[in-house]
Amino acid sequence: MALTFCYMLLFPVILIVAFAGDFNKDFDLTWGDGRAKILNNGELLTLTLDKASGSGFQSKNEYLFGKIDMQLKLVPGNSAGTVTAYYLSSKGSTWDEIDYEFLGNLSGEPYILHTNVFSQGKGNREQQFYLWFDPTADFHTYSIMWNPQRIIFSVDGTPIREFKNSEAMGVPFPKNQPMRIYSSLWNADDWATRGGLVKTDWTQAPFTASYRNFNAQACIWSSGASSCGSSASESTGGSSWFSQELDATGQQRLKWVQRNYMIYNYCSDAKRFPQGFPPECNIS
């Protein structure tokens, strides 16, 4: 509590203005046989998991760079074994992907926020975090800022991870493949909670995750062309996200999260990389 209070003093709360999109216009319910629902005239979307099936949805649009915001309220109570995934992904064997996965846990134990970045079909870039709040008690904003120079993951406006373009070091970066937004709620009790030791308690089903206030400031890809044109930096109207980087305050916030709430970082796992860490780990 004292730590959180100090943080609030150091970094005043950022007010996120989220524009309520219409889920009917922006997304398709793709699987779950009625377990995914759009409610309240398109303002709310819910995914449900029971023993028979989970559920999921995807965006109607594909995007090539943008700032994507979504408010989520996660499965409450005993959510062990469940995974709520929210991510951007392209198709094919050399796909790109930018991941949030929320790994459920026993009642009273914290969720684990799992992040990953795939480029040209290669992932294995996991960073995991606890959150500094209860993500089941209310909606919180989870953002992906993706431009040609970097990817920034943020929670309620606080950056938790930055993945920089390291092509100069031979590391592919997601920049040529348009991606859709996907989300799903599914059973992963073979690995999700304590490596699969804790199984899903189906007596607690159905499990439900909720979504609202989708907002995309992004370049939409359609018929082989971007809505931002060939000179995206100009055609985005000078949008800050296209050239955004973390300022000094953002760097401080990022370090605060990683110092206090990061529980796994592939760039610190020497046992996993006995021959040396991946090149992108050497970029400050």
XYZ file of C-alpha atoms in Angstrom:
284
model
C 0.000 0.000 0.000
C 2.805 2.416 0.904
C 4.521 1.578 -2.363
C 1.391 2.366 -4.352
C 0.896 5.622 -2.429
C 4.469 6.686 -3.181
C 3.905 5.884 -6.822
C 0.810 8.072 -6.884
C 2.813 10.937 -5.444
C 5.599 10.520 -7.952
C 3.371 10.000 -10.964
C -0.018 11.707 -10.924
C -2.857 9.597 -12.244
C -3.240 9.727 -16.015
C -6.847 10.166 -17.075
C -7.490 7.927 -20.055
C -10.253 9.154 -22.331
C -11.618 6.025 -23.980
C -14.125 6.366 -26.765
C -16.812 3.722 -26.617
C -16.785 1.870 -29.922
C -19.650 -0.243 -31.202
C -18.711 -3.906 -30.882
C -21.357 -4.785 -33.489
C -19.551 -2.619 -36.054
C -15.959 -3.368 -35.027
C -15.910 -7.104 -34.220
C -17.197 -10.531 -35.247
C -18.022 -13.246 -32.713
C -16.048 -16.144 -34.151
C -16.515 -19.168 -31.927
C -18.191 -20.450 -28.784
C -21.695 -21.334 -30.017
C -23.425 -18.396 -28.338
C -21.011 -18.063 -25.415
C -19.739 -14.751 -26.804
C -22.312 -11.973 -26.569
C -22.569 -8.301 -27.584
C -24.842 -6.399 -25.213
C -26.082 -2.878 -24.376
C -26.426 -1.746 -27.991
C -22.851 -2.684 -28.803
C -21.218 -1.089 -25.755
C -20.365 -4.346 -23.913
C -18.960 -7.686 -25.042
C -18.719 -10.773 -22.839
C -16.892 -14.059 -23.337
C -17.906 -17.158 -21.394
C -16.159 -20.462 -20.706
C -17.811 -23.644 -19.479
C -16.722 -27.270 -19.532
C -17.983 -27.726 -23.090
C -16.302 -24.719 -24.729
C -14.725 -21.311 -24.469
C -15.444 -18.414 -26.834
C -13.768 -15.699 -28.864
C -14.017 -12.752 -31.224
C -11.917 -10.897 -33.793
C -11.837 -7.453 -35.345
C -13.442 -6.826 -38.703
C -10.486 -4.622 -39.647
C -6.819 -5.444 -40.102
C -4.289 -2.886 -38.872
C -0.708 -2.029 -39.812
C 0.492 0.160 -36.930
C -1.675 1.949 -34.428
C -2.632 2.509 -30.814
C -5.209 -0.010 -29.636
C -7.064 0.404 -26.337
C -9.497 -2.039 -24.755
C -11.012 -2.104 -21.295
C -11.254 -5.571 -19.735
C -12.693 -6.936 -16.523
C -11.314 -10.418 -15.915
C -12.880 -13.618 -14.591
C -13.431 -13.144 -10.832
C -13.021 -15.622 -7.979
C -11.359 -18.969 -8.599
C -10.153 -18.503 -12.178
C -7.367 -21.121 -11.997
C -6.811 -22.912 -15.293
C -8.464 -20.214 -17.401
C -6.709 -17.917 -19.859
C -8.092 -14.677 -21.252
C -6.084 -13.824 -24.375
C -6.143 -10.407 -26.061
C -3.715 -9.909 -28.925
C -2.871 -8.716 -32.421
C -1.901 -11.353 -34.979
C -1.316 -11.860 -38.690
C -1.752 -15.163 -40.526
C 0.598 -17.705 -42.064
C 3.630 -19.699 -40.956
C 5.783 -16.584 -40.472
C 3.174 -14.616 -38.578
C 3.630 -11.572 -36.370
C 1.842 -11.313 -33.023
C 1.642 -8.971 -30.022
C 0.202 -10.729 -26.962
C -1.531 -10.096 -23.695
C -2.553 -13.275 -21.867
C -4.146 -13.182 -18.435
C -3.469 -16.394 -16.513
C -6.122 -17.153 -13.908
C -5.419 -18.237 -10.348
C -7.008 -19.477 -7.152
C -9.214 -17.053 -5.231
C -7.065 -14.522 -3.398
C -3.993 -15.210 -5.548
C -2.956 -12.670 -8.190
C -3.488 -12.992 -11.909
C -0.339 -13.261 -14.004
C -0.171 -10.948 -17.013
C 1.849 -12.744 -19.689
C 3.201 -10.764 -22.665
C 4.995 -11.906 -25.806
C 6.048 -10.588 -29.208
C 6.317 -12.783 -32.307
C 8.071 -11.634 -35.475
C 8.347 -13.808 -38.589
C 6.917 -16.732 -36.614
C 9.476 -16.500 -33.789
C 8.330 -15.731 -30.272
C 9.872 -16.903 -26.994
C 10.078 -13.292 -25.788
C 8.006 -13.666 -22.651
C 7.730 -11.118 -19.889
C 5.288 -11.707 -17.028
C 3.870 -9.364 -14.419
C 1.618 -9.130 -11.423
C -0.744 -6.155 -11.468
C -0.941 -3.458 -8.795
C -4.733 -3.744 -8.580
C -7.462 -6.391 -8.694
C -8.230 -6.800 -12.433
C -11.523 -8.557 -11.649
C -13.085 -5.781 -9.539
C -13.463 -3.222 -12.322
C -12.553 -2.450 -15.921
C -8.965 -1.440 -16.715
C -7.455 -0.235 -19.984
C -4.898 -2.471 -21.715
C -3.140 -0.765 -24.625
C -0.806 -1.712 -27.448
C 1.082 1.127 -29.135
C 2.713 -0.254 -32.310
C 4.719 1.914 -34.660
C 7.721 1.217 -36.932
C 10.219 1.925 -34.125
C 8.739 0.146 -31.095
C 5.879 -1.654 -29.396
C 4.744 -0.372 -25.993
C 2.406 -2.347 -23.734
C 0.544 -0.129 -21.235
C -1.960 -0.699 -18.436
C -4.159 2.262 -17.488
C -1.649 4.499 -19.256
C 1.366 3.104 -17.388
C 3.932 1.422 -19.680
C 4.899 -2.069 -18.566
C 6.965 -3.254 -21.532
C 8.785 -1.818 -24.527
C 9.975 -3.916 -27.476
C 12.222 -1.857 -29.741
C 12.920 -2.364 -33.423
C 16.266 -4.221 -33.499
C 16.438 -4.972 -37.213
C 19.921 -3.438 -37.308
C 20.981 -6.374 -35.097
C 19.293 -8.950 -37.317
C 16.106 -9.272 -35.253
C 12.907 -9.178 -37.373
C 10.328 -6.584 -36.307
C 6.577 -6.687 -37.017
C 6.159 -4.021 -39.675
C 5.007 -5.587 -42.949
C 2.093 -7.846 -42.018
C -1.310 -6.372 -41.136
C -2.844 -7.838 -37.990
C -6.332 -8.329 -36.624
C -7.324 -8.026 -32.980
C -8.316 -11.327 -31.404
C -9.560 -12.265 -27.963
C -10.611 -15.543 -26.399
C -11.437 -17.134 -23.061
C -10.405 -20.762 -22.882
C -9.357 -23.630 -20.652
C -5.590 -24.097 -20.382
C -5.321 -25.989 -17.111
C -2.556 -28.164 -18.541
C -0.164 -25.202 -18.137
C -1.788 -21.906 -17.120
C -1.731 -22.044 -13.310
C 1.450 -23.158 -11.553
C 2.556 -25.007 -14.664
C -0.628 -27.075 -14.776
C -0.585 -28.214 -11.143
C -3.828 -26.365 -10.381
C -6.769 -27.492 -12.515
C -9.945 -25.678 -13.498
C -12.731 -26.050 -10.931
C -15.738 -26.584 -13.172
C -18.120 -26.203 -10.229
C -17.309 -22.469 -10.520
C -18.360 -22.328 -14.201
C -19.460 -20.488 -16.214
C -16.483 -18.129 -16.204
C -16.990 -14.699 -17.797
C -14.675 -11.895 -18.955
C -16.072 -8.515 -20.059
C -14.931 -5.885 -22.571
C -15.873 -2.274 -23.253
C -14.547 1.037 -24.645
C -12.578 -0.267 -27.602
C -10.648 2.500 -29.325
C -8.260 2.260 -32.282
C -6.158 5.135 -33.548
C -4.654 3.100 -36.317
C -3.845 2.551 -39.966
C -6.502 0.217 -41.387
C -5.295 -2.226 -44.029
C -7.754 -3.014 -46.818
C -7.369 -4.359 -50.367
C -3.578 -4.260 -50.095
C -3.341 -0.636 -49.015
C -3.143 1.318 -45.773
C -5.665 3.996 -44.835
C -2.620 6.030 -43.823
C -1.195 6.020 -47.346
C 2.447 5.659 -48.328
C 3.657 8.416 -46.009
C 1.973 7.264 -42.822
C 3.628 9.840 -40.602
C 2.001 12.606 -42.613
C -1.334 10.938 -43.360
C -1.968 10.115 -39.696
C -2.338 13.848 -39.225
C 0.743 14.037 -37.052
C -0.689 11.442 -34.671
C 1.675 11.112 -31.743
C 1.494 7.325 -31.672
C 3.225 6.923 -35.055
C 6.466 8.387 -33.737
C 5.840 7.894 -30.027
C 8.612 6.937 -27.662
C 8.797 6.937 -23.901
C 9.768 10.265 -22.391
C 11.664 10.520 -19.092
C 8.472 10.120 -17.048
C 7.406 7.130 -19.111
C 10.814 5.531 -18.607
C 10.459 6.052 -14.844
C 7.029 4.437 -14.848
C 8.318 1.509 -16.877
C 11.225 0.961 -14.495
C 8.864 1.171 -11.504
C 6.638 -1.571 -12.913
C 9.515 -3.792 -13.958
C 11.293 -3.365 -10.629
C 8.232 -4.081 -8.485
C 5.855 -6.230 -10.527
C 7.794 -8.139 -13.180
C 8.039 -11.815 -12.220
C 9.675 -13.226 -15.367
C 11.868 -11.738 -18.092
C 13.332 -13.904 -20.846
C 16.223 -11.459 -21.044
C 17.261 -12.438 -17.507
C 16.869 -16.223 -17.877
C 20.490 -17.341 -18.174
C 19.577 -21.033 -17.853
C 17.354 -20.745 -20.895
C 20.033 -19.040 -22.988
C 23.368 -20.638 -21.983
C 24.950 -19.478 -25.247
C 24.022 -15.869 -24.622
C 20.896 -13.751 -24.570
C 19.011 -12.831 -27.768
C 20.385 -9.676 -29.440
C 17.386 -7.501 -28.590
C 18.077 -8.054 -24.882
C 21.210 -5.956 -25.216
C 19.334 -2.802 -26.199
C 18.737 -0.362 -23.350
